[in-house]
Amino acid sequence: MRIIVSPDPVTTGAAAAHAVASAADDRPDLVLGVATGSSPQPLYRSLAILVRAGLDLSSATAFALDEYVGLAPDHPESYHSVIAREVTAPLHLDPARVHVPEGPAADAGAAAEAYERAIARAGGVDLQILGIGTNGHIGFNEPGSAADSRTRVVELAPQTIADNSRFFLDPAEPVPTHALTQGVGTILEARRIVLVATGGHKADAIARAVEGPVTAAVPASFLQRHPDVTLFLDDAAASRLSPALSTPSVNA
Ligand code: GLP
């Protein structure tokens, strides 16, 4: 695991964007795994600047990690909408090459299998962008998710529902309680993983993911088993790592 600590979220995002850009330079038909949430937003904004300066992602393919069950795709907070708004448009991706799990599908099991097959047909994910939940989840793999779990419907943890309630301000509209998510096993098959975490509220999850035991209680800890993971953290998210890891530097 490499850890790159930057002073603030914008610098963190810029550093992560350069890692993604250099992967795209090496392979124009890059298969990118994309995450929602606030953490990767500075990454996408920095990458959009590089795209406007000439980086060409039009041949890249993208797979989102997850989607809510029970939200129409055109709901502004569905991950179909979020990915279209925050990723596809600013990065000038080809919308036909951007995939999001079909959360509202009548047969969610079939939708999950179809998603796994689509990733396999694309040749697997070259570079997966990840955030992390305050409870250590990746995608929507909540505590208790197995290392070999695959794309499936999950029930969201109370902590996740509380964290996500900031996006659902209309009291008449409850926060979704279920999602279709790539599994931990699906995510770990990406050839390279870039995780972005910023803010003191992520410090405990990061410390447990990096220095704690590998356990289903902290799904992000399974990343310790992956051969090519880089964590891009700001000072606050790195603040509970042991001092040798949390200094603003690159650690092997
Ligand atoms: C959601 C997403 C995760 C994301 C997490 C953290 O739960 N499914 O992929 O990592 O939010 O979000 P944020 O970066 O906004 O804290």
JSON list of C-alpha atoms in Angstrom, two decimals, residues 24-197:
[
{"chain": "A", "resi": 24, "resn": "ALA", "atom": "CA", "xyz": [-4.92, 6.98, -19.34]},
{"chain": "A", "resi": 25, "resn": "ASP", "atom": "CA", "xyz": [-1.82, 8.24, -21.15]},
{"chain": "A", "resi": 26, "resn": "ASP", "atom": "CA", "xyz": [-0.40, 4.72, -21.01]},
{"chain": "A", "resi": 27, "resn": "ARG", "atom": "CA", "xyz": [-3.64, 3.14, -22.16]},
{"chain": "A", "resi": 28, "resn": "PRO", "atom": "CA", "xyz": [-6.22, 5.29, -24.02]},
{"chain": "A", "resi": 29, "resn": "ASP", "atom": "CA", "xyz": [-8.85, 2.52, -23.82]},
{"chain": "A", "resi": 30, "resn": "LEU", "atom": "CA", "xyz": [-8.48, 2.45, -20.04]},
{"chain": "A", "resi": 31, "resn": "VAL", "atom": "CA", "xyz": [-11.22, 0.71, -18.05]},
{"chain": "A", "resi": 32, "resn": "LEU", "atom": "CA", "xyz": [-11.88, 2.98, -15.12]},
{"chain": "A", "resi": 33, "resn": "GLY", "atom": "CA", "xyz": [-13.86, 2.15, -11.99]},
{"chain": "A", "resi": 34, "resn": "VAL", "atom": "CA", "xyz": [-15.60, 5.29, -10.73]},
{"chain": "A", "resi": 35, "resn": "ALA", "atom": "CA", "xyz": [-16.92, 6.12, -7.28]},
{"chain": "A", "resi": 36, "resn": "THR", "atom": "CA", "xyz": [-19.56, 8.57, -6.13]},
{"chain": "A", "resi": 37, "resn": "GLY", "atom": "CA", "xyz": [-19.49, 10.56, -2.89]},
{"chain": "A", "resi": 38, "resn": "SER", "atom": "CA", "xyz": [-17.83, 13.84, -2.03]},
{"chain": "A", "resi": 39, "resn": "SER", "atom": "CA", "xyz": [-14.29, 12.48, -1.61]},
{"chain": "A", "resi": 40, "resn": "PRO", "atom": "CA", "xyz": [-13.47, 11.93, -5.31]},
{"chain": "A", "resi": 41, "resn": "GLN", "atom": "CA", "xyz": [-15.00, 15.26, -6.42]},
{"chain": "A", "resi": 42, "resn": "PRO", "atom": "CA", "xyz": [-11.70, 17.22, -6.28]},
{"chain": "A", "resi": 43, "resn": "LEU", "atom": "CA", "xyz": [-10.10, 14.35, -8.24]},
{"chain": "A", "resi": 44, "resn": "TYR", "atom": "CA", "xyz": [-12.77, 14.64, -10.96]},
{"chain": "A", "resi": 45, "resn": "ARG", "atom": "CA", "xyz": [-12.44, 18.43, -11.01]},
{"chain": "A", "resi": 46, "resn": "SER", "atom": "CA", "xyz": [-8.64, 18.22, -11.44]},
{"chain": "A", "resi": 47, "resn": "LEU", "atom": "CA", "xyz": [-9.04, 15.54, -14.10]},
{"chain": "A", "resi": 48, "resn": "ALA", "atom": "CA", "xyz": [-11.57, 17.73, -15.93]},
{"chain": "A", "resi": 49, "resn": "ILE", "atom": "CA", "xyz": [-8.95, 20.50, -16.07]},
{"chain": "A", "resi": 50, "resn": "LEU", "atom": "CA", "xyz": [-6.47, 18.03, -17.59]},
{"chain": "A", "resi": 51, "resn": "VAL", "atom": "CA", "xyz": [-9.15, 16.94, -20.10]},
{"chain": "A", "resi": 52, "resn": "ARG", "atom": "CA", "xyz": [-9.76, 20.55, -21.11]},
{"chain": "A", "resi": 53, "resn": "ALA", "atom": "CA", "xyz": [-5.98, 20.85, -21.56]},
{"chain": "A", "resi": 54, "resn": "GLY", "atom": "CA", "xyz": [-5.90, 17.89, -23.96]},
{"chain": "A", "resi": 55, "resn": "LEU", "atom": "CA", "xyz": [-6.15, 14.62, -21.99]},
{"chain": "A", "resi": 56, "resn": "ASP", "atom": "CA", "xyz": [-8.41, 12.38, -24.10]},
{"chain": "A", "resi": 57, "resn": "LEU", "atom": "CA", "xyz": [-10.65, 10.00, -22.17]},
{"chain": "A", "resi": 58, "resn": "SER", "atom": "CA", "xyz": [-13.13, 9.49, -25.03]},
{"chain": "A", "resi": 59, "resn": "SER", "atom": "CA", "xyz": [-11.99, 5.88, -25.58]},
{"chain": "A", "resi": 60, "resn": "ALA", "atom": "CA", "xyz": [-12.09, 5.01, -21.87]},
{"chain": "A", "resi": 61, "resn": "THR", "atom": "CA", "xyz": [-14.79, 2.79, -20.40]},
{"chain": "A", "resi": 62, "resn": "ALA", "atom": "CA", "xyz": [-16.18, 3.42, -16.90]},
{"chain": "A", "resi": 63, "resn": "PHE", "atom": "CA", "xyz": [-18.00, 1.22, -14.39]},
{"chain": "A", "resi": 64, "resn": "ALA", "atom": "CA", "xyz": [-19.63, 2.77, -11.33]},
{"chain": "A", "resi": 65, "resn": "LEU", "atom": "CA", "xyz": [-19.40, 0.92, -8.05]},
{"chain": "A", "resi": 66, "resn": "ASP", "atom": "CA", "xyz": [-22.99, 1.01, -6.96]},
{"chain": "A", "resi": 67, "resn": "GLU", "atom": "CA", "xyz": [-26.52, 2.37, -7.28]},
{"chain": "A", "resi": 68, "resn": "TYR", "atom": "CA", "xyz": [-29.40, 2.81, -4.88]},
{"chain": "A", "resi": 69, "resn": "VAL", "atom": "CA", "xyz": [-32.31, 0.40, -5.08]},
{"chain": "A", "resi": 70, "resn": "GLY", "atom": "CA", "xyz": [-35.64, 2.20, -5.23]},
{"chain": "A", "resi": 71, "resn": "LEU", "atom": "CA", "xyz": [-34.54, 5.48, -6.84]},
{"chain": "A", "resi": 72, "resn": "ALA", "atom": "CA", "xyz": [-35.50, 6.20, -10.44]},
{"chain": "A", "resi": 73, "resn": "PRO", "atom": "CA", "xyz": [-32.40, 6.68, -12.64]},
{"chain": "A", "resi": 74, "resn": "ASP", "atom": "CA", "xyz": [-33.45, 10.27, -13.36]},
{"chain": "A", "resi": 75, "resn": "HIS", "atom": "CA", "xyz": [-33.67, 11.17, -9.65]},
{"chain": "A", "resi": 76, "resn": "PRO", "atom": "CA", "xyz": [-30.98, 13.84, -9.09]},
{"chain": "A", "resi": 77, "resn": "GLU", "atom": "CA", "xyz": [-29.36, 11.76, -6.30]},
{"chain": "A", "resi": 78, "resn": "SER", "atom": "CA", "xyz": [-29.41, 8.44, -8.15]},
{"chain": "A", "resi": 79, "resn": "TYR", "atom": "CA", "xyz": [-25.87, 7.39, -8.98]},
{"chain": "A", "resi": 80, "resn": "HIS", "atom": "CA", "xyz": [-26.92, 7.31, -12.66]},
{"chain": "A", "resi": 81, "resn": "SER", "atom": "CA", "xyz": [-27.50, 11.07, -12.34]},
{"chain": "A", "resi": 82, "resn": "VAL", "atom": "CA", "xyz": [-24.47, 11.74, -10.12]},
{"chain": "A", "resi": 83, "resn": "ILE", "atom": "CA", "xyz": [-22.08, 9.88, -12.44]},
{"chain": "A", "resi": 84, "resn": "ALA", "atom": "CA", "xyz": [-23.54, 11.64, -15.52]},
{"chain": "A", "resi": 85, "resn": "ARG", "atom": "CA", "xyz": [-23.19, 15.04, -13.83]},
{"chain": "A", "resi": 86, "resn": "GLU", "atom": "CA", "xyz": [-19.87, 14.68, -11.98]},
{"chain": "A", "resi": 87, "resn": "VAL", "atom": "CA", "xyz": [-17.97, 12.20, -14.14]},
{"chain": "A", "resi": 88, "resn": "THR", "atom": "CA", "xyz": [-19.28, 11.58, -17.67]},
{"chain": "A", "resi": 89, "resn": "ALA", "atom": "CA", "xyz": [-19.90, 15.20, -18.69]},
{"chain": "A", "resi": 90, "resn": "PRO", "atom": "CA", "xyz": [-16.86, 16.94, -17.14]},
{"chain": "A", "resi": 91, "resn": "LEU", "atom": "CA", "xyz": [-14.43, 14.20, -18.22]},
{"chain": "A", "resi": 92, "resn": "HIS", "atom": "CA", "xyz": [-15.89, 14.06, -21.75]},
{"chain": "A", "resi": 93, "resn": "LEU", "atom": "CA", "xyz": [-16.45, 10.32, -21.47]},
{"chain": "A", "resi": 94, "resn": "ASP", "atom": "CA", "xyz": [-18.52, 8.60, -24.13]},
{"chain": "A", "resi": 95, "resn": "PRO", "atom": "CA", "xyz": [-21.89, 8.03, -22.36]},
{"chain": "A", "resi": 96, "resn": "ALA", "atom": "CA", "xyz": [-22.26, 4.72, -24.25]},
{"chain": "A", "resi": 97, "resn": "ARG", "atom": "CA", "xyz": [-19.15, 3.47, -22.43]},
{"chain": "A", "resi": 98, "resn": "VAL", "atom": "CA", "xyz": [-20.27, 4.50, -18.93]},
{"chain": "A", "resi": 99, "resn": "HIS", "atom": "CA", "xyz": [-22.01, 1.79, -16.92]},
{"chain": "A", "resi": 100, "resn": "VAL", "atom": "CA", "xyz": [-23.94, 2.06, -13.66]},
{"chain": "A", "resi": 101, "resn": "PRO", "atom": "CA", "xyz": [-25.60, -0.92, -11.95]},
{"chain": "A", "resi": 102, "resn": "GLU", "atom": "CA", "xyz": [-29.34, -1.13, -12.63]},
{"chain": "A", "resi": 103, "resn": "GLY", "atom": "CA", "xyz": [-30.50, -0.55, -9.05]},
{"chain": "A", "resi": 104, "resn": "PRO", "atom": "CA", "xyz": [-34.19, -0.25, -9.95]},
{"chain": "A", "resi": 105, "resn": "ALA", "atom": "CA", "xyz": [-34.21, -3.46, -12.06]},
{"chain": "A", "resi": 106, "resn": "ALA", "atom": "CA", "xyz": [-37.14, -5.78, -11.34]},
{"chain": "A", "resi": 107, "resn": "ASP", "atom": "CA", "xyz": [-34.76, -8.71, -11.13]},
{"chain": "A", "resi": 108, "resn": "ALA", "atom": "CA", "xyz": [-31.83, -7.31, -9.14]},
{"chain": "A", "resi": 109, "resn": "GLY", "atom": "CA", "xyz": [-30.05, -10.68, -9.08]},
{"chain": "A", "resi": 110, "resn": "ALA", "atom": "CA", "xyz": [-30.04, -10.79, -12.89]},
{"chain": "A", "resi": 111, "resn": "ALA", "atom": "CA", "xyz": [-28.92, -7.14, -13.02]},
{"chain": "A", "resi": 112, "resn": "ALA", "atom": "CA", "xyz": [-26.01, -7.97, -10.67]},
{"chain": "A", "resi": 113, "resn": "GLU", "atom": "CA", "xyz": [-24.91, -10.91, -12.83]},
{"chain": "A", "resi": 114, "resn": "ALA", "atom": "CA", "xyz": [-25.23, -8.81, -15.99]},
{"chain": "A", "resi": 115, "resn": "TYR", "atom": "CA", "xyz": [-23.00, -6.15, -14.40]},
{"chain": "A", "resi": 116, "resn": "GLU", "atom": "CA", "xyz": [-20.31, -8.69, -13.51]},
{"chain": "A", "resi": 117, "resn": "ARG", "atom": "CA", "xyz": [-20.43, -10.01, -17.08]},
{"chain": "A", "resi": 118, "resn": "ALA", "atom": "CA", "xyz": [-20.14, -6.50, -18.54]},
{"chain": "A", "resi": 119, "resn": "ILE", "atom": "CA", "xyz": [-17.01, -5.83, -16.45]},
{"chain": "A", "resi": 120, "resn": "ALA", "atom": "CA", "xyz": [-15.52, -9.16, -17.57]},
{"chain": "A", "resi": 121, "resn": "ARG", "atom": "CA", "xyz": [-16.36, -8.45, -21.24]},
{"chain": "A", "resi": 122, "resn": "ALA", "atom": "CA", "xyz": [-14.52, -5.12, -20.95]},
{"chain": "A", "resi": 123, "resn": "GLY", "atom": "CA", "xyz": [-11.45, -7.06, -19.79]},
{"chain": "A", "resi": 124, "resn": "GLY", "atom": "CA", "xyz": [-11.74, -6.09, -16.11]},
{"chain": "A", "resi": 125, "resn": "VAL", "atom": "CA", "xyz": [-11.09, -2.76, -14.43]},
{"chain": "A", "resi": 126, "resn": "ASP", "atom": "CA", "xyz": [-7.62, -1.28, -14.94]},
{"chain": "A", "resi": 127, "resn": "LEU", "atom": "CA", "xyz": [-7.89, 1.44, -12.31]},
{"chain": "A", "resi": 128, "resn": "GLN", "atom": "CA", "xyz": [-10.55, 1.62, -9.63]},
{"chain": "A", "resi": 129, "resn": "ILE", "atom": "CA", "xyz": [-11.24, 4.93, -7.87]},
{"chain": "A", "resi": 130, "resn": "LEU", "atom": "CA", "xyz": [-12.62, 4.41, -4.36]},
{"chain": "A", "resi": 131, "resn": "GLY", "atom": "CA", "xyz": [-13.85, 6.47, -1.45]},
{"chain": "A", "resi": 132, "resn": "ILE", "atom": "CA", "xyz": [-14.40, 5.04, 2.01]},
{"chain": "A", "resi": 133, "resn": "GLY", "atom": "CA", "xyz": [-17.41, 5.22, 4.33]},
{"chain": "A", "resi": 134, "resn": "THR", "atom": "CA", "xyz": [-16.99, 6.40, 7.91]},
{"chain": "A", "resi": 135, "resn": "ASN", "atom": "CA", "xyz": [-17.69, 2.78, 8.91]},
{"chain": "A", "resi": 136, "resn": "GLY", "atom": "CA", "xyz": [-14.97, 1.45, 6.58]},
{"chain": "A", "resi": 137, "resn": "HIS", "atom": "CA", "xyz": [-17.26, 0.46, 3.72]},
{"chain": "A", "resi": 138, "resn": "ILE", "atom": "CA", "xyz": [-16.10, 0.45, 0.10]},
{"chain": "A", "resi": 139, "resn": "GLY", "atom": "CA", "xyz": [-18.73, 0.81, -2.59]},
{"chain": "A", "resi": 140, "resn": "PHE", "atom": "CA", "xyz": [-21.73, -0.14, -0.46]},
{"chain": "A", "resi": 141, "resn": "ASN", "atom": "CA", "xyz": [-19.99, -3.16, 1.07]},
{"chain": "A", "resi": 142, "resn": "GLU", "atom": "CA", "xyz": [-20.97, -2.61, 4.66]},
{"chain": "A", "resi": 143, "resn": "PRO", "atom": "CA", "xyz": [-19.25, -4.18, 7.68]},
{"chain": "A", "resi": 144, "resn": "GLY", "atom": "CA", "xyz": [-19.80, -7.93, 7.49]},
{"chain": "A", "resi": 145, "resn": "SER", "atom": "CA", "xyz": [-19.21, -8.08, 3.71]},
{"chain": "A", "resi": 146, "resn": "ALA", "atom": "CA", "xyz": [-17.04, -11.03, 2.73]},
{"chain": "A", "resi": 147, "resn": "ALA", "atom": "CA", "xyz": [-13.73, -10.69, 0.91]},
{"chain": "A", "resi": 148, "resn": "ASP", "atom": "CA", "xyz": [-15.10, -12.77, -1.96]},
{"chain": "A", "resi": 149, "resn": "SER", "atom": "CA", "xyz": [-18.51, -11.04, -2.19]},
{"chain": "A", "resi": 150, "resn": "ARG", "atom": "CA", "xyz": [-19.74, -10.22, -5.69]},
{"chain": "A", "resi": 151, "resn": "THR", "atom": "CA", "xyz": [-22.17, -7.65, -7.12]},
{"chain": "A", "resi": 152, "resn": "ARG", "atom": "CA", "xyz": [-25.41, -7.96, -5.15]},
{"chain": "A", "resi": 153, "resn": "VAL", "atom": "CA", "xyz": [-28.20, -6.14, -3.34]},
{"chain": "A", "resi": 154, "resn": "VAL", "atom": "CA", "xyz": [-27.24, -5.03, 0.15]},
{"chain": "A", "resi": 155, "resn": "GLU", "atom": "CA", "xyz": [-29.01, -3.37, 3.05]},
{"chain": "A", "resi": 156, "resn": "LEU", "atom": "CA", "xyz": [-27.33, -0.10, 4.02]},
{"chain": "A", "resi": 157, "resn": "ALA", "atom": "CA", "xyz": [-25.97, 0.24, 7.56]},
{"chain": "A", "resi": 158, "resn": "PRO", "atom": "CA", "xyz": [-27.70, 2.79, 9.83]},
{"chain": "A", "resi": 159, "resn": "GLN", "atom": "CA", "xyz": [-24.45, 4.81, 9.83]},
{"chain": "A", "resi": 160, "resn": "THR", "atom": "CA", "xyz": [-24.46, 4.97, 6.00]},
{"chain": "A", "resi": 161, "resn": "ILE", "atom": "CA", "xyz": [-28.13, 6.00, 5.89]},
{"chain": "A", "resi": 162, "resn": "ALA", "atom": "CA", "xyz": [-27.34, 8.74, 8.42]},
{"chain": "A", "resi": 163, "resn": "ASP", "atom": "CA", "xyz": [-24.24, 9.86, 6.46]},
{"chain": "A", "resi": 164, "resn": "ASN", "atom": "CA", "xyz": [-26.16, 9.95, 3.16]},
{"chain": "A", "resi": 165, "resn": "SER", "atom": "CA", "xyz": [-29.18, 11.76, 4.58]},
{"chain": "A", "resi": 166, "resn": "ARG", "atom": "CA", "xyz": [-27.44, 15.05, 3.71]},
{"chain": "A", "resi": 167, "resn": "PHE", "atom": "CA", "xyz": [-28.28, 14.37, 0.05]},
{"chain": "A", "resi": 168, "resn": "PHE", "atom": "CA", "xyz": [-32.00, 13.73, 0.74]},
{"chain": "A", "resi": 169, "resn": "LEU", "atom": "CA", "xyz": [-33.32, 16.87, 2.36]},
{"chain": "A", "resi": 170, "resn": "ASP", "atom": "CA", "xyz": [-37.00, 16.44, 1.54]},
{"chain": "A", "resi": 171, "resn": "PRO", "atom": "CA", "xyz": [-38.54, 14.73, 4.60]},
{"chain": "A", "resi": 172, "resn": "ALA", "atom": "CA", "xyz": [-41.27, 13.31, 2.36]},
{"chain": "A", "resi": 173, "resn": "GLU", "atom": "CA", "xyz": [-38.58, 11.38, 0.57]},
{"chain": "A", "resi": 174, "resn": "PRO", "atom": "CA", "xyz": [-36.82, 8.80, 2.73]},
{"chain": "A", "resi": 175, "resn": "VAL", "atom": "CA", "xyz": [-33.11, 8.00, 2.31]},
{"chain": "A", "resi": 176, "resn": "PRO", "atom": "CA", "xyz": [-32.73, 4.75, 0.35]},
{"chain": "A", "resi": 177, "resn": "THR", "atom": "CA", "xyz": [-32.08, 1.72, 2.53]},
{"chain": "A", "resi": 178, "resn": "HIS", "atom": "CA", "xyz": [-30.77, -0.72, -0.10]},
{"chain": "A", "resi": 179, "resn": "ALA", "atom": "CA", "xyz": [-28.28, -0.62, -2.95]},
{"chain": "A", "resi": 180, "resn": "LEU", "atom": "CA", "xyz": [-26.83, -2.76, -5.71]},
{"chain": "A", "resi": 181, "resn": "THR", "atom": "CA", "xyz": [-23.06, -2.74, -5.22]},
{"chain": "A", "resi": 182, "resn": "GLN", "atom": "CA", "xyz": [-20.00, -4.38, -6.69]},
{"chain": "A", "resi": 183, "resn": "GLY", "atom": "CA", "xyz": [-18.72, -6.87, -4.14]},
{"chain": "A", "resi": 184, "resn": "VAL", "atom": "CA", "xyz": [-15.42, -6.69, -2.28]},
{"chain": "A", "resi": 185, "resn": "GLY", "atom": "CA", "xyz": [-14.20, -9.55, -4.47]},
{"chain": "A", "resi": 186, "resn": "THR", "atom": "CA", "xyz": [-15.27, -7.66, -7.62]},
{"chain": "A", "resi": 187, "resn": "ILE", "atom": "CA", "xyz": [-13.45, -4.51, -6.46]},
{"chain": "A", "resi": 188, "resn": "LEU", "atom": "CA", "xyz": [-10.27, -6.42, -5.52]},
{"chain": "A", "resi": 189, "resn": "GLU", "atom": "CA", "xyz": [-10.03, -7.77, -9.10]},
{"chain": "A", "resi": 190, "resn": "ALA", "atom": "CA", "xyz": [-9.21, -4.25, -10.38]},
{"chain": "A", "resi": 191, "resn": "ARG", "atom": "CA", "xyz": [-5.58, -4.21, -11.43]},
{"chain": "A", "resi": 192, "resn": "ARG", "atom": "CA", "xyz": [-4.91, -0.97, -9.61]},
{"chain": "A", "resi": 193, "resn": "ILE", "atom": "CA", "xyz": [-6.82, 0.85, -6.88]},
{"chain": "A", "resi": 194, "resn": "VAL", "atom": "CA", "xyz": [-6.72, 4.54, -5.97]},
{"chain": "A", "resi": 195, "resn": "LEU", "atom": "CA", "xyz": [-8.57, 5.45, -2.76]},
{"chain": "A", "resi": 196, "resn": "VAL", "atom": "CA", "xyz": [-9.27, 9.06, -1.86]},
{"chain": "A", "resi": 197, "resn": "ALA", "atom": "CA", "xyz": [-10.20, 10.12, 1.68]}
]
